[in-house]
Amino acid sequence: MTEPSRGKHRKGRIAQVPGSAEPAGRHIHHHRGPWDSEEAPRDGRLRLDLGSVQLPVPPNTKLVCEPDPSGPLRAVHAMLPEGRLTVSAFAAPRTGGLWGELIEELATQLQAEGATIRRDRGEWGRELVARNGDVVARVVAAEGPRWLLRGVGTGPAVHALALHGMLREMMRGTVVVRSPDPLPARSLLPLEVPEDVPEVFRESLFQSLPTRPRQITSPDGPVIPMMLPQRSDPGTSPGRS
């Protein structure tokens, strides 16, 4: 088994988040998470530290890396009996509003590929549900300070309700660590796999996921692009001042 190229390793694979139980300056939709690293609660919850995201991992989960062809990680997927969960963080403009653009772009793309689309509304706002045959994908997003956290839950329609509940729970518990570096809006925030991954996840996490480029679902389901389309003049998402 070949370990994917992961760039810089991180020490301390489990993060216990600092902060206070009542973070100051939180956004109204962050009252239950996801959390910015500067506002995260001291809840004692264990999270897998992947650099830009600190991810709570559901029980009975296998973690699988998806490397980009150029080497860095594209995603870390949580594989469950009910389907797959993927939570990713992207650079966003200081003014917010990125998800309003992305959800319509994604809906247009998936409809062109033959998926049936339904728009929904959840605890963080607008959501997208795509169905192709018996496979359903729900895409949700929450925006924070210069970042957007997107979650995708994909699996058989018979498990959709349970899987999408797990997706929301994972999103609520995720902490986003936005670097101080200016980044183009829509850029995937870097992921780094720690060296000391817990034994229960190590074997599955260090596998390469053999998917086609830009694909995070099985070929018979809706194809959700992992990387966001870039504009010709994307501007930057500045770091913290």
XYZ file of C-alpha atoms in Angstrom:
241
model
C 0.000 0.000 0.000
C 1.356 3.360 -1.013
C 1.125 6.335 1.245
C -0.018 9.454 -0.672
C 2.131 12.530 -0.944
C 0.998 14.767 1.860
C 3.449 17.636 1.955
C 4.411 18.722 5.451
C 3.387 16.350 8.231
C 1.813 17.655 11.377
C 2.525 16.538 14.898
C -0.284 16.098 17.389
C -2.974 14.383 15.327
C -5.751 15.073 17.839
C -6.612 18.644 18.693
C -8.383 19.661 21.850
C -9.717 23.083 21.025
C -8.847 26.079 23.205
C -11.175 28.968 23.775
C -14.178 29.717 25.915
C -17.633 28.202 26.114
C -19.167 31.494 24.972
C -16.908 32.779 22.192
C -16.995 36.522 21.563
C -17.954 37.947 18.193
C -19.396 34.745 16.823
C -21.606 34.924 13.762
C -25.290 34.312 14.267
C -25.168 31.035 12.331
C -22.247 29.843 14.454
C -24.235 29.495 17.639
C -23.821 25.703 17.327
C -20.823 25.550 14.983
C -18.901 25.206 12.785
C -16.297 27.293 14.580
C -13.483 29.631 13.690
C -10.312 28.690 15.569
C -10.392 32.010 17.424
C -13.955 31.406 18.633
C -14.019 27.656 19.269
C -15.626 26.436 22.498
C -13.770 24.597 25.236
C -15.985 21.561 24.886
C -13.475 18.783 25.491
C -14.318 17.217 22.150
C -11.550 15.345 20.343
C -10.895 16.377 16.776
C -8.501 15.069 14.122
C -6.134 17.925 13.277
C -5.772 18.157 9.493
C -4.259 21.625 9.415
C -6.969 23.885 8.051
C -9.756 21.853 9.659
C -10.039 20.096 12.993
C -12.532 17.362 12.279
C -14.728 15.384 14.671
C -14.798 11.814 13.417
C -18.029 9.794 13.797
C -17.865 6.277 15.295
C -17.377 3.336 12.910
C -15.615 5.539 10.366
C -12.773 4.847 7.959
C -10.818 7.882 6.780
C -9.489 7.964 3.234
C -7.136 10.504 1.654
C -7.730 11.801 -1.836
C -4.475 13.227 -3.195
C -4.376 15.790 -5.969
C -2.417 14.637 -9.057
C 0.102 17.402 -8.283
C 0.769 15.952 -4.821
C -1.060 17.880 -2.069
C -4.219 16.562 -0.483
C -7.501 17.339 -2.165
C -9.760 15.897 0.535
C -10.093 13.537 3.478
C -13.277 11.484 3.288
C -15.121 9.841 6.171
C -16.437 6.504 4.932
C -19.445 5.154 6.823
C -21.813 2.236 6.229
C -24.440 4.818 5.171
C -22.184 6.631 2.672
C -19.429 9.216 2.495
C -18.945 12.541 4.289
C -16.523 15.194 3.084
C -15.986 18.522 4.860
C -13.638 21.039 3.216
C -12.652 24.632 3.940
C -12.050 27.287 1.287
C -10.762 30.855 1.299
C -13.609 33.363 1.023
C -13.901 37.135 0.615
C -13.892 39.277 3.730
C -17.400 40.460 2.789
C -18.829 36.917 2.605
C -21.529 35.872 0.142
C -19.451 33.239 -1.679
C -21.925 30.391 -1.117
C -24.694 32.280 -2.911
C -22.571 32.172 -6.081
C -21.300 28.635 -5.664
C -24.621 26.931 -5.037
C -26.063 28.205 -8.307
C -22.918 27.278 -10.255
C -23.032 23.790 -8.792
C -26.752 23.393 -9.499
C -26.232 24.384 -13.138
C -23.349 21.952 -13.551
C -25.138 19.000 -11.965
C -28.302 19.576 -13.983
C -26.216 19.594 -17.164
C -24.776 16.223 -16.107
C -28.254 14.735 -15.709
C -28.794 14.919 -11.958
C -32.144 15.871 -10.477
C -31.744 19.001 -8.347
C -33.670 20.194 -5.323
C -32.913 23.369 -3.380
C -33.486 23.195 0.332
C -32.936 25.352 3.409
C -31.196 24.234 6.591
C -29.615 25.665 9.714
C -26.854 27.516 7.802
C -29.045 28.658 4.939
C -29.370 27.329 1.397
C -28.599 23.693 0.619
C -28.495 21.656 -2.563
C -29.713 18.079 -3.006
C -28.672 16.185 -6.144
C -29.986 12.755 -7.089
C -28.784 10.392 -9.799
C -30.522 7.023 -9.759
C -30.442 5.665 -6.226
C -27.555 7.892 -5.077
C -28.245 11.188 -3.291
C -25.777 13.960 -2.459
C -26.581 16.847 -0.116
C -24.299 19.901 -0.156
C -24.350 22.355 2.754
C -22.115 25.307 3.619
C -21.413 27.790 6.397
C -19.377 30.984 6.063
C -16.993 32.351 8.670
C -14.224 34.964 8.867
C -12.565 34.730 5.428
C -13.509 31.088 5.005
C -16.315 28.902 3.723
C -16.843 25.394 5.070
C -18.607 23.038 2.689
C -19.975 19.633 3.612
C -21.071 16.893 1.205
C -22.909 13.733 2.208
C -23.276 11.128 -0.561
C -24.823 7.692 -0.380
C -27.788 5.447 -1.242
C -31.171 7.140 -1.051
C -32.352 4.620 1.533
C -29.731 5.978 3.988
C -30.001 9.650 3.011
C -31.829 10.868 6.098
C -29.383 9.253 8.549
C -26.310 10.236 6.514
C -27.332 13.851 6.205
C -27.930 14.003 9.951
C -24.335 12.806 10.428
C -23.143 15.448 7.970
C -24.766 18.234 9.972
C -23.294 16.891 13.198
C -19.803 16.787 11.670
C -20.201 20.334 10.341
C -21.327 21.632 13.745
C -18.269 20.174 15.437
C -15.658 21.256 12.880
C -13.129 23.993 13.675
C -11.623 25.958 10.764
C -8.052 27.223 11.106
C -7.583 30.053 8.609
C -3.932 30.908 8.015
C -2.840 34.576 8.041
C -1.714 34.282 4.408
C -3.681 36.041 1.646
C -5.235 33.431 -0.635
C -7.321 33.650 -3.809
C -11.010 33.382 -3.005
C -12.299 29.844 -3.612
C -8.888 28.279 -2.898
C -8.955 25.055 -0.900
C -7.322 25.655 2.475
C -4.324 23.298 2.788
C -4.801 19.883 4.374
C -1.973 18.115 6.198
C -2.109 14.567 7.533
C -0.466 14.196 10.968
C 2.273 11.655 11.516
C 0.742 10.139 14.635
C -2.703 9.201 13.341
C -4.685 6.949 15.730
C -4.237 3.277 14.923
C -7.931 2.826 14.160
C -7.682 5.289 11.253
C -4.081 4.810 10.110
C -4.409 2.099 7.493
C -7.443 3.562 5.738
C -6.216 7.172 5.969
C -2.896 6.443 4.309
C -4.529 4.917 1.261
C -4.848 6.845 -1.950
C -8.446 7.085 -3.120
C -8.574 5.990 -6.797
C -11.097 8.457 -8.169
C -11.077 10.438 -11.340
C -9.801 14.021 -11.007
C -12.313 16.450 -9.472
C -14.670 13.658 -8.420
C -15.681 12.769 -4.878
C -18.589 10.423 -5.508
C -18.923 7.025 -7.117
C -19.313 7.123 -10.928
C -22.996 6.156 -10.698
C -23.873 9.060 -8.401
C -23.895 12.862 -8.661
C -20.395 14.169 -9.328
C -19.613 16.989 -6.895
C -16.427 18.842 -7.902
C -13.922 18.836 -5.067
C -12.097 21.963 -6.167
C -14.073 25.150 -6.725
C -14.025 26.789 -10.173
C -11.749 29.815 -10.223
C -12.696 33.123 -11.775
C -10.352 34.824 -14.253
C -9.852 37.646 -11.713
C -10.570 35.932 -8.395
C -8.982 38.501 -6.094
C -7.725 37.320 -2.739
C -9.097 36.384 0.623
C -6.802 38.243 2.988
C -5.431 36.793 6.179
C -6.090 38.202 9.592
C -4.888 41.727 10.155
